[in-house]
Coordinates of C-alpha atoms and ligand atoms in Angstrom, one line a residue:
M890 CA -12.0 -10.4 15.0
A891 CA -11.6 -14.0 13.8
V892 CA -10.4 -14.5 10.3
E893 CA -12.4 -17.1 8.5
Q894 CA -11.5 -19.1 5.4
A895 CA -14.8 -19.2 3.7
T896 CA -15.4 -17.2 0.5
P897 CA -18.2 -14.7 1.2
T898 CA -20.6 -14.0 -1.6
A899 CA -19.6 -10.9 -3.5
T900 CA -22.0 -8.0 -3.9
K901 CA -22.6 -6.5 -7.3
R902 CA -20.3 -3.5 -7.9
V903 CA -20.4 -0.7 -10.4
V904 CA -16.6 -0.3 -10.7
T905 CA -14.6 -1.9 -13.4
M906 CA -10.8 -1.6 -13.9
E907 CA -11.4 0.5 -17.0
K908 CA -13.6 3.0 -15.1
L909 CA -11.0 3.3 -12.4
V910 CA -8.0 3.6 -14.7
N911 CA -9.9 6.3 -16.6
L912 CA -10.7 8.2 -13.5
C913 CA -7.1 7.9 -12.2
K914 CA -5.8 9.4 -15.4
R915 CA -8.5 12.0 -15.9
R916 CA -8.2 13.4 -12.4
G917 CA -4.4 13.1 -11.8
F918 CA -4.1 10.1 -9.5
V919 CA -2.0 7.8 -11.7
F920 CA -0.4 8.4 -15.1
P921 CA 1.3 5.9 -17.4
S922 CA 5.0 6.5 -17.0
S923 CA 7.1 8.1 -19.8
E924 CA 3.9 8.7 -21.7
I925 CA 5.5 11.4 -23.9
Y926 CA 7.9 8.7 -25.2
G927 CA 5.1 6.2 -25.8
G928 CA 5.2 4.7 -22.3
L929 CA 7.4 2.2 -20.6
G930 CA 5.8 -1.2 -20.0
S931 CA 3.7 -1.1 -17.0
T932 CA 5.4 1.6 -15.0
F933 CA 3.3 4.3 -13.5
D934 CA 3.7 7.8 -12.1
Y935 CA 1.5 9.2 -9.3
G936 CA 0.0 12.6 -10.0
P937 CA -0.9 15.3 -7.5
L938 CA -3.9 13.4 -6.0
G939 CA -2.3 10.0 -6.2
V940 CA 0.7 11.1 -4.3
E941 CA -1.5 12.4 -1.5
L942 CA -3.6 9.3 -1.4
K943 CA -0.4 7.2 -1.3
R944 CA 1.1 9.2 1.5
N945 CA -2.1 8.8 3.5
V946 CA -2.1 5.0 3.0
K947 CA 1.5 4.9 4.1
E948 CA 0.7 7.1 7.1
A949 CA -2.2 4.9 8.1
W950 CA 0.0 1.9 8.1
W951 CA 2.9 3.6 9.9
R952 CA 0.6 5.1 12.5
E953 CA -0.9 1.8 13.5
M954 CA 2.1 -0.4 12.9
V955 CA 4.8 1.8 14.5
L956 CA 3.6 5.1 16.2
R957 CA 0.8 3.7 18.3
R958 CA 2.8 0.7 19.5
S959 CA 5.5 0.4 22.0
D960 CA 6.9 -2.8 20.5
V961 CA 7.7 -1.7 16.9
L962 CA 10.4 0.6 15.7
G963 CA 11.1 1.9 12.2
V964 CA 14.1 1.8 9.8
D965 CA 14.8 3.1 6.3
S966 CA 17.5 1.0 4.7
A967 CA 19.3 1.5 1.4
I968 CA 17.8 0.0 -1.8
F969 CA 21.3 -1.2 -2.7
Q970 CA 22.6 -3.9 -0.4
H971 CA 25.8 -5.9 -0.5
P972 CA 25.4 -8.6 -3.1
R973 CA 26.1 -11.3 -0.5
T974 CA 22.8 -10.3 1.0
W975 CA 20.9 -12.0 -1.8
E976 CA 23.1 -15.1 -1.7
A977 CA 22.3 -15.4 2.0
S978 CA 18.6 -14.6 1.7
G979 CA 18.2 -17.3 -1.0
H980 CA 16.9 -14.8 -3.6
L981 CA 19.8 -15.4 -6.0
Q982 CA 19.0 -19.1 -6.0
N983 CA 15.3 -19.2 -5.5
F984 CA 13.6 -16.0 -6.5
T985 CA 12.8 -17.1 -10.0
D986 CA 9.9 -17.7 -12.3
P987 CA 9.9 -20.5 -14.9
M988 CA 9.8 -18.9 -18.3
V989 CA 9.6 -20.1 -21.9
D990 CA 10.7 -18.3 -25.1
C991 CA 9.0 -18.4 -28.4
Q992 CA 11.4 -19.6 -31.0
S993 CA 9.8 -17.6 -33.8
C994 CA 8.7 -14.2 -32.4
K995 CA 11.1 -14.3 -29.4
Q996 CA 8.5 -13.2 -26.9
R997 CA 8.9 -14.5 -23.3
F998 CA 6.1 -15.9 -21.2
R999 CA 5.7 -17.4 -17.7
A1000 CA 5.6 -21.1 -18.2
D1001 CA 2.8 -21.5 -15.6
K1002 CA 0.6 -19.1 -17.5
I1003 CA 0.8 -20.9 -20.8
E1004 CA -1.6 -23.6 -21.9
G1005 CA -0.1 -26.2 -24.3
N1006 CA 3.3 -25.7 -26.0
K1007 CA 2.5 -23.1 -28.6
C1008 CA 3.3 -19.4 -28.4
P1009 CA 0.1 -17.5 -27.5
N1010 CA 1.3 -14.6 -29.7
C1011 CA 2.2 -16.3 -33.0
G1012 CA 1.7 -20.0 -32.5
G1013 CA 5.4 -20.7 -32.8
G1014 CA 7.3 -23.4 -30.9
L1015 CA 8.4 -22.8 -27.3
T1016 CA 11.8 -23.5 -25.7
P1017 CA 11.8 -25.8 -22.6
A1018 CA 11.1 -23.9 -19.3
R1019 CA 14.0 -22.2 -17.7
N1020 CA 14.3 -20.3 -14.4
F1021 CA 14.5 -16.6 -14.7
N1022 CA 15.7 -14.6 -11.7
L1023 CA 13.4 -11.6 -10.9
M1024 CA 16.1 -9.3 -9.5
F1025 CA 17.3 -6.3 -11.5
K1026 CA 21.0 -6.1 -11.8
T1027 CA 23.1 -2.9 -12.0
F1028 CA 26.7 -1.9 -11.4
L1029 CA 28.1 0.0 -8.4
G1030 CA 30.7 2.5 -9.5
P1031 CA 32.1 3.3 -12.9
V1032 CA 33.3 -0.2 -14.0
E1033 CA 30.8 -2.6 -15.4
E1034 CA 32.3 -5.9 -14.3
T1035 CA 31.0 -8.8 -12.4
A1036 CA 32.7 -7.8 -9.2
A1037 CA 30.8 -4.5 -9.2
M1038 CA 27.4 -6.1 -9.9
I1039 CA 24.6 -5.4 -7.4
Y1040 CA 20.9 -5.9 -7.3
L1041 CA 17.9 -3.6 -6.7
R1042 CA 16.2 -5.1 -3.6
P1043 CA 13.2 -7.3 -4.4
E1044 CA 11.8 -6.9 -0.9
T1045 CA 12.5 -4.4 1.9
A1046 CA 12.7 -7.2 4.5
Q1047 CA 16.4 -7.9 4.0
G1048 CA 17.3 -4.3 5.0
I1049 CA 15.7 -5.1 8.4
F1050 CA 17.5 -8.4 8.9
A1051 CA 20.8 -6.8 8.0
N1052 CA 20.2 -4.2 10.7
F1053 CA 19.1 -6.6 13.4
A1054 CA 22.3 -6.4 15.4
N1055 CA 22.4 -2.6 15.1
I1056 CA 18.9 -2.4 16.5
V1057 CA 19.5 -4.8 19.3
D1058 CA 22.7 -3.0 20.2
T1059 CA 21.4 0.6 20.1
Q1060 CA 17.7 0.4 21.1
R1061 CA 17.4 -1.6 24.3
V1062 CA 14.7 -3.8 22.8
K1063 CA 13.2 -6.8 24.5
L1064 CA 11.4 -9.7 22.6
P1065 CA 8.9 -9.7 21.2
F1066 CA 9.5 -6.6 19.1
G1067 CA 9.1 -5.6 15.5
V1068 CA 11.0 -3.5 12.9
A1069 CA 9.0 -1.8 10.2
Q1070 CA 10.0 -0.3 6.9
I1071 CA 8.3 1.4 3.9
G1072 CA 10.2 1.6 0.7
K1073 CA 10.6 0.8 -3.0
S1074 CA 11.2 -2.8 -4.2
F1075 CA 11.9 -4.0 -7.7
R1076 CA 11.1 -7.2 -9.5
N1077 CA 11.6 -7.9 -13.1
E1078 CA 8.2 -9.6 -13.4
I1079 CA 7.8 -11.5 -16.6
T1080 CA 4.1 -10.7 -16.6
T1081 CA 2.9 -7.4 -15.4
E1082 CA -0.8 -6.9 -15.3
N1083 CA -3.8 -5.0 -14.1
F1084 CA -2.7 -1.4 -13.8
I1085 CA -0.8 -0.9 -10.5
F1086 CA -1.6 -4.5 -9.2
R1087 CA 1.7 -6.0 -10.4
T1088 CA 4.5 -3.7 -11.6
R1089 CA 8.2 -3.9 -11.8
E1090 CA 8.8 -1.0 -9.5
F1091 CA 6.6 -0.8 -6.4
E1092 CA 6.5 0.2 -2.8
Q1093 CA 6.2 -2.2 0.2
M1094 CA 5.3 -1.8 3.8
E1095 CA 6.8 -4.6 5.7
M1096 CA 7.3 -5.5 9.4
E1097 CA 9.5 -8.2 10.8
F1098 CA 8.3 -9.2 14.2
F1099 CA 11.0 -11.0 16.2
I1100 CA 9.8 -13.6 18.8
K1101 CA 11.2 -16.4 21.0
P1102 CA 12.0 -19.5 19.0
D1103 CA 9.0 -21.5 20.0
P1104 CA 6.2 -23.0 17.9
A1105 CA 3.4 -22.0 20.3
E1106 CA 4.6 -18.4 20.5
E1107 CA 4.9 -18.4 16.7
E1108 CA 1.4 -19.6 16.2
T1109 CA 0.0 -16.9 18.6
W1110 CA 1.8 -14.1 16.9
Y1111 CA 1.0 -15.4 13.4
R1112 CA -2.8 -15.4 14.3
Y1113 CA -2.4 -12.0 16.0
W1114 CA -0.8 -10.3 13.0
L1115 CA -3.2 -11.9 10.6
D1116 CA -6.2 -10.6 12.6
F1117 CA -4.6 -7.2 13.1
R1118 CA -3.8 -6.8 9.4
F1119 CA -7.2 -8.1 8.2
D1120 CA -8.9 -5.7 10.5
W1121 CA -6.7 -2.7 9.3
H1122 CA -8.0 -3.1 5.8
L1123 CA -11.6 -3.2 7.0
R1124 CA -11.2 -0.1 9.2
Y1125 CA -9.8 2.0 6.3
G1126 CA -12.6 1.1 4.0
I1127 CA -12.3 -2.3 2.4
K1128 CA -15.6 -4.1 2.3
R1129 CA -15.9 -7.3 4.3
E1130 CA -17.3 -9.3 1.4
H1131 CA -14.2 -8.3 -0.7
L1132 CA -11.7 -9.7 1.8
R1133 CA -10.7 -13.2 2.7
A1134 CA -7.8 -15.1 4.1
R1135 CA -6.2 -17.9 2.2
E1136 CA -3.6 -20.2 3.5
H1137 CA -0.8 -21.2 1.1
A1138 CA -0.5 -24.9 0.1
A1139 CA 2.9 -26.4 0.9
D1140 CA 4.0 -26.2 -2.8
E1141 CA 3.2 -22.4 -2.9
L1142 CA 5.3 -21.4 0.0
S1143 CA 8.3 -19.1 -0.5
H1144 CA 11.7 -20.6 0.2
Y1145 CA 11.9 -18.9 3.6
S1146 CA 8.4 -19.7 4.8
S1147 CA 7.0 -22.5 6.9
G1148 CA 3.5 -21.1 6.7
T1149 CA 1.9 -18.1 4.9
T1150 CA -1.6 -16.8 4.7
D1151 CA -2.5 -14.3 2.0
I1152 CA -5.1 -11.7 2.8
E1153 CA -6.9 -11.6 -0.6
F1154 CA -9.0 -8.9 -2.1
L1155 CA -11.8 -9.4 -4.7
Y1156 CA -10.5 -7.2 -7.6
P1157 CA -12.7 -6.8 -10.7
F1158 CA -10.5 -9.5 -12.3
G1159 CA -10.9 -11.9 -9.5
W1160 CA -9.5 -12.8 -6.1
G1161 CA -5.9 -11.9 -5.7
E1162 CA -3.2 -11.3 -3.1
L1163 CA -3.3 -8.0 -1.2
E1164 CA -1.0 -8.8 1.7
G1165 CA 0.9 -11.8 2.9
V1166 CA 1.5 -12.8 6.5
A1167 CA 4.4 -15.3 6.8
K1168 CA 6.2 -17.4 9.3
R1169 CA 9.9 -16.9 8.5
G1170 CA 11.4 -18.7 11.5
S1171 CA 15.0 -17.9 12.0
F1172 CA 15.8 -18.6 8.3
D1173 CA 17.0 -15.1 7.5
L1174 CA 19.0 -14.4 10.7
D1175 CA 20.6 -17.9 10.4
Q1176 CA 21.6 -17.3 6.8
H1177 CA 23.0 -13.8 7.4
A1178 CA 24.9 -15.0 10.4
K1179 CA 26.4 -17.8 8.2
F1180 CA 27.3 -15.6 5.3
S1181 CA 28.5 -12.6 7.2
G1182 CA 30.2 -14.4 10.1
R1183 CA 28.5 -12.0 12.5
D1184 CA 26.8 -12.9 15.7
L1185 CA 23.1 -12.3 15.1
T1186 CA 21.9 -13.7 18.4
Y1187 CA 19.8 -12.1 21.0
F1188 CA 20.5 -12.4 24.8
D1189 CA 17.3 -13.4 26.6
E1190 CA 17.8 -11.9 30.1
D1191 CA 15.0 -13.9 31.7
A1192 CA 16.0 -17.3 30.3
K1193 CA 19.7 -16.4 30.4
A1194 CA 20.1 -17.9 27.0
R1195 CA 21.3 -16.7 23.6
Y1196 CA 19.5 -17.5 20.4
R1197 CA 18.4 -16.2 17.0
P1198 CA 14.8 -15.1 17.3
W1199 CA 12.1 -16.4 14.9
V1200 CA 10.1 -14.0 12.8
V1201 CA 6.5 -13.4 11.8
E1202 CA 6.1 -11.0 8.9
P1203 CA 3.1 -9.0 7.5
A1204 CA 4.0 -7.6 4.1
L1205 CA 1.8 -5.3 2.1
G1206 CA 2.3 -3.4 -1.2
V1207 CA 1.5 0.3 -1.0
D1208 CA 0.3 0.5 -4.7
R1209 CA -1.8 -2.6 -4.3
S1210 CA -3.4 -1.3 -1.1
M1211 CA -4.1 2.0 -2.8
L1212 CA -5.7 0.1 -5.7
A1213 CA -8.0 -1.9 -3.3
F1214 CA -9.0 1.3 -1.5
L1215 CA -9.8 3.0 -4.7
L1216 CA -11.8 0.1 -6.1
D1217 CA -13.9 -0.2 -2.9
A1218 CA -14.5 3.6 -2.7
Y1219 CA -15.7 3.9 -6.3
D1220 CA -19.4 4.4 -6.5
E1221 CA -22.0 5.9 -8.8
D1222 CA -25.3 7.4 -7.6
V1223 CA -27.9 10.0 -8.4
V1224 CA -28.1 13.3 -6.5
E1225 CA -30.8 15.8 -7.4
N1226 CA -31.6 14.0 -10.6
E1227 CA -28.0 14.0 -11.7
E1228 CA -25.7 11.0 -11.9
R1229 CA -22.4 11.4 -10.1
I1230 CA -19.2 9.4 -9.6
V1231 CA -18.2 9.5 -6.0
L1232 CA -15.1 8.1 -4.3
R1233 CA -16.3 7.2 -0.8
L1234 CA -12.7 7.1 0.6
D1235 CA -12.3 7.1 4.3
P1236 CA -11.6 10.8 5.2
R1237 CA -8.3 9.8 6.7
L1238 CA -7.2 8.5 3.3
A1239 CA -8.8 11.2 1.1
P1240 CA -6.2 13.2 -0.8
I1241 CA -8.0 16.5 -0.2
K1242 CA -9.9 16.9 3.0
A1243 CA -12.0 19.9 2.2
A1244 CA -12.9 22.1 -0.8
V1245 CA -13.8 25.8 -0.3
F1246 CA -16.2 27.4 -2.6
P1247 CA -17.5 31.0 -2.8
L1248 CA -21.1 30.8 -4.0
L1249 CA -20.6 34.1 -5.9
R1250 CA -17.5 35.5 -7.5
K1251 CA -18.3 38.9 -5.9
A1252 CA -19.6 40.6 -2.7
G1253 CA -16.4 39.7 -0.8
Q1254 CA -17.1 36.0 -1.0
P1255 CA -13.9 34.9 -2.8
E1256 CA -11.8 36.8 -0.3
T1257 CA -13.5 35.2 2.6
A1258 CA -13.2 31.8 1.0
Q1259 CA -9.5 32.3 0.4
R1260 CA -9.1 33.3 4.1
V1261 CA -10.9 30.1 5.2
R1262 CA -8.7 28.1 2.8
E1263 CA -5.5 29.6 4.3
M1264 CA -6.7 29.0 7.8
L1265 CA -7.5 25.3 7.2
Q1266 CA -4.4 24.7 5.1
K1267 CA -2.4 24.9 8.3
H1268 CA -4.1 21.6 9.3
F1269 CA -5.1 19.7 6.2
S1270 CA -4.9 19.6 2.4
V1271 CA -7.6 22.0 1.2
T1272 CA -8.5 23.1 -2.3
Y1273 CA -10.4 26.2 -3.6
D1274 CA -12.7 26.3 -6.6
Q1275 CA -14.8 29.2 -7.9
A1276 CA -15.5 27.9 -11.4
G1277 CA -18.9 26.8 -12.6
S1278 CA -22.2 26.1 -10.7
I1279 CA -22.0 25.0 -7.1
G1280 CA -23.5 21.6 -8.1
R1281 CA -20.7 21.0 -10.6
R1282 CA -18.1 22.1 -8.1
Y1283 CA -19.5 19.6 -5.6
R1284 CA -19.4 16.8 -8.2
R1285 CA -15.8 17.6 -9.2
Q1286 CA -14.8 17.0 -5.6
D1287 CA -17.0 14.0 -5.1
E1288 CA -15.2 12.3 -7.9
V1289 CA -11.8 12.6 -6.2
G1290 CA -13.2 11.7 -2.8
T1291 CA -13.0 15.1 -1.0
P1292 CA -15.2 14.4 2.1
Y1293 CA -16.2 18.0 2.9
G1294 CA -17.3 21.0 0.8
L1295 CA -17.4 24.4 2.5
T1296 CA -19.5 27.1 0.8
I1297 CA -19.2 30.7 1.5
D1298 CA -22.5 32.6 0.8
H1299 CA -24.3 35.8 1.6
Q1300 CA -25.1 34.5 5.1
T1301 CA -21.4 34.0 5.7
M1302 CA -20.9 37.7 5.2
E1303 CA -23.5 38.4 7.9
D1304 CA -22.8 35.8 10.6
D1305 CA -19.4 34.2 9.8
T1306 CA -20.8 30.7 9.3
V1307 CA -20.3 28.5 6.3
T1308 CA -22.2 25.5 4.8
L1309 CA -20.5 22.2 5.4
R1310 CA -21.6 19.6 2.9
D1311 CA -20.9 15.9 3.5
R1312 CA -19.7 14.0 0.4
D1313 CA -21.6 10.7 1.1
S1314 CA -24.9 11.9 2.5
T1315 CA -24.8 15.3 0.7
G1316 CA -26.4 16.6 3.9
Q1317 CA -25.5 20.2 4.9
V1318 CA -25.0 22.0 8.2
R1319 CA -23.9 25.5 9.1
V1320 CA -20.7 25.8 11.1
P1321 CA -19.0 29.0 12.4
I1322 CA -15.7 29.7 10.7
E1323 CA -13.9 29.8 14.0
R1324 CA -15.1 26.2 14.7
L1325 CA -14.2 24.8 11.3
A1326 CA -10.8 23.4 12.0
A1327 CA -12.0 21.6 15.1
E1328 CA -15.1 20.4 13.4
L1329 CA -13.2 19.0 10.4
T1330 CA -10.5 17.5 12.7
E1331 CA -13.2 15.6 14.5
R1332 CA -15.0 14.4 11.4
I1333 CA -11.8 13.3 9.6
G1334 CA -10.9 11.3 12.8
L1335 CA -7.2 10.9 12.5
D1336 CA -7.2 10.0 16.2
R1337 CA -9.5 7.0 15.7
Ligands
GAP1582 N1 9.0 -9.8 2.3 C1 7.9 -10.7 1.8 C2 7.4 -10.4 0.5 O1 8.0 -9.5 -0.2 P1 5.5 -10.9 -1.3 O2 4.2 -11.6 -1.1 O3 6.4 -11.3 -2.4 O4 6.3 -11.0 0.1 C3 4.5 -8.7 -0.3 O5 5.2 -9.3 -1.3 C4 3.5 -7.8 -0.9 O6 4.1 -6.8 -1.8 C5 2.4 -8.4 -1.8 O7 1.4 -8.9 -1.0 C6 1.9 -7.3 -2.7 O8 1.0 -6.5 -2.0 C7 3.2 -6.5 -2.9 N2 3.8 -6.9 -4.2 C8 4.6 -7.9 -4.4 N3 5.0 -7.9 -5.7 C9 4.5 -6.9 -6.3 C10 4.5 -6.3 -7.6 N4 5.2 -6.9 -8.6 N5 3.8 -5.2 -7.9 C11 3.1 -4.6 -6.9 N6 3.0 -5.1 -5.6 C12 3.7 -6.2 -5.3

């Protein structure tokens, strides 16, 4: 698939941020953090359904970026890294936002988000812009002194570069190869906004792809990863008209990058970054070699040469990816004269794969339904619901994206078949209980 630069015309959507935030809170996807204490500025907790969706997003990424490839390996590095890491990586020097302070109300703003030179809060005068480093500081050990000061990592990438030699020495890898990592990152963002779009604590899925130091090779892999990642979002449910690729202008590039393209998504508040694909060259390995004094070269057997490889990096936020999937899954329609909210999540991402309902709360139906639930729980996340009319029970599941409803009725008691209802089409078919696990496995399609 070729990635194009044009802005496609957006279709009309029913979803708004407000509707989605409400649904997430009401049904246990995302809660404001520390709510019982009045909340803690733009931090969020994932509830029972959110945690499953998040796990599935991470698994979809890991499956396609690591498990199904023979050229990518995984690591899980510590959040705390030696403070020299951030000197070497340039984050101490360059990972800053310009900020201004109000001289009256003392509020702090990002200089590039302010129009004019008056405080948007109280109209007071503003200080000149100063650079504010986005890394969180803390202390390692019991003594709070400068020598013990460390940072919470602002990207997972540096844990990969710091392990480059360990991987080359232990894994018999040959260029080109990638190292992937999923984990938390922290940035003391001056402006947090739009729910889980930009927060101070978030999760990243990053992969550093090491290649020969050659511009043609770099261009090939840059295009390859851009196409691959663009396609990944589409395959898991992002709508084509809500996705575009936008190349960074020279003055937007991060300090380590010689070329970056953002894969942007059309959020209800406008186009914004979803994922970045960057050319990092040998910047990071060069810097770590210089600051650590270690040899971070790779021996190329074919060329009989030693060099530090170049890197192409696709980097995606888990929370932001989840937000995009939720926004594009959200729909409202009318079924049997009743309005419903339905999350048309890809079944692979859906937090619950199937819901089991006894039609009646008697005649052995609840017991059979529990038996079906236990049988299926060995394979997928399954829920059980016997409260209210069957229509209401379907709608409760539609709203959280459960793709399949299984109803146990009087016929089940006679012939061991159940009704399987599809969330999107609401069509129903009868399936023998003994075939259910296979039928659902096929429909969910984790092997796609
Ligand atoms: N290692 C490269 C890197 O970190 P980035 O563009 O700063 O690049 C990569 O971050 C991705 O991480 C972004 O595209 C976004 O999805 C996510 N991300 C970055 N900052 C975030 C924040 N404050 N809150 C949520 N997600 C964030």
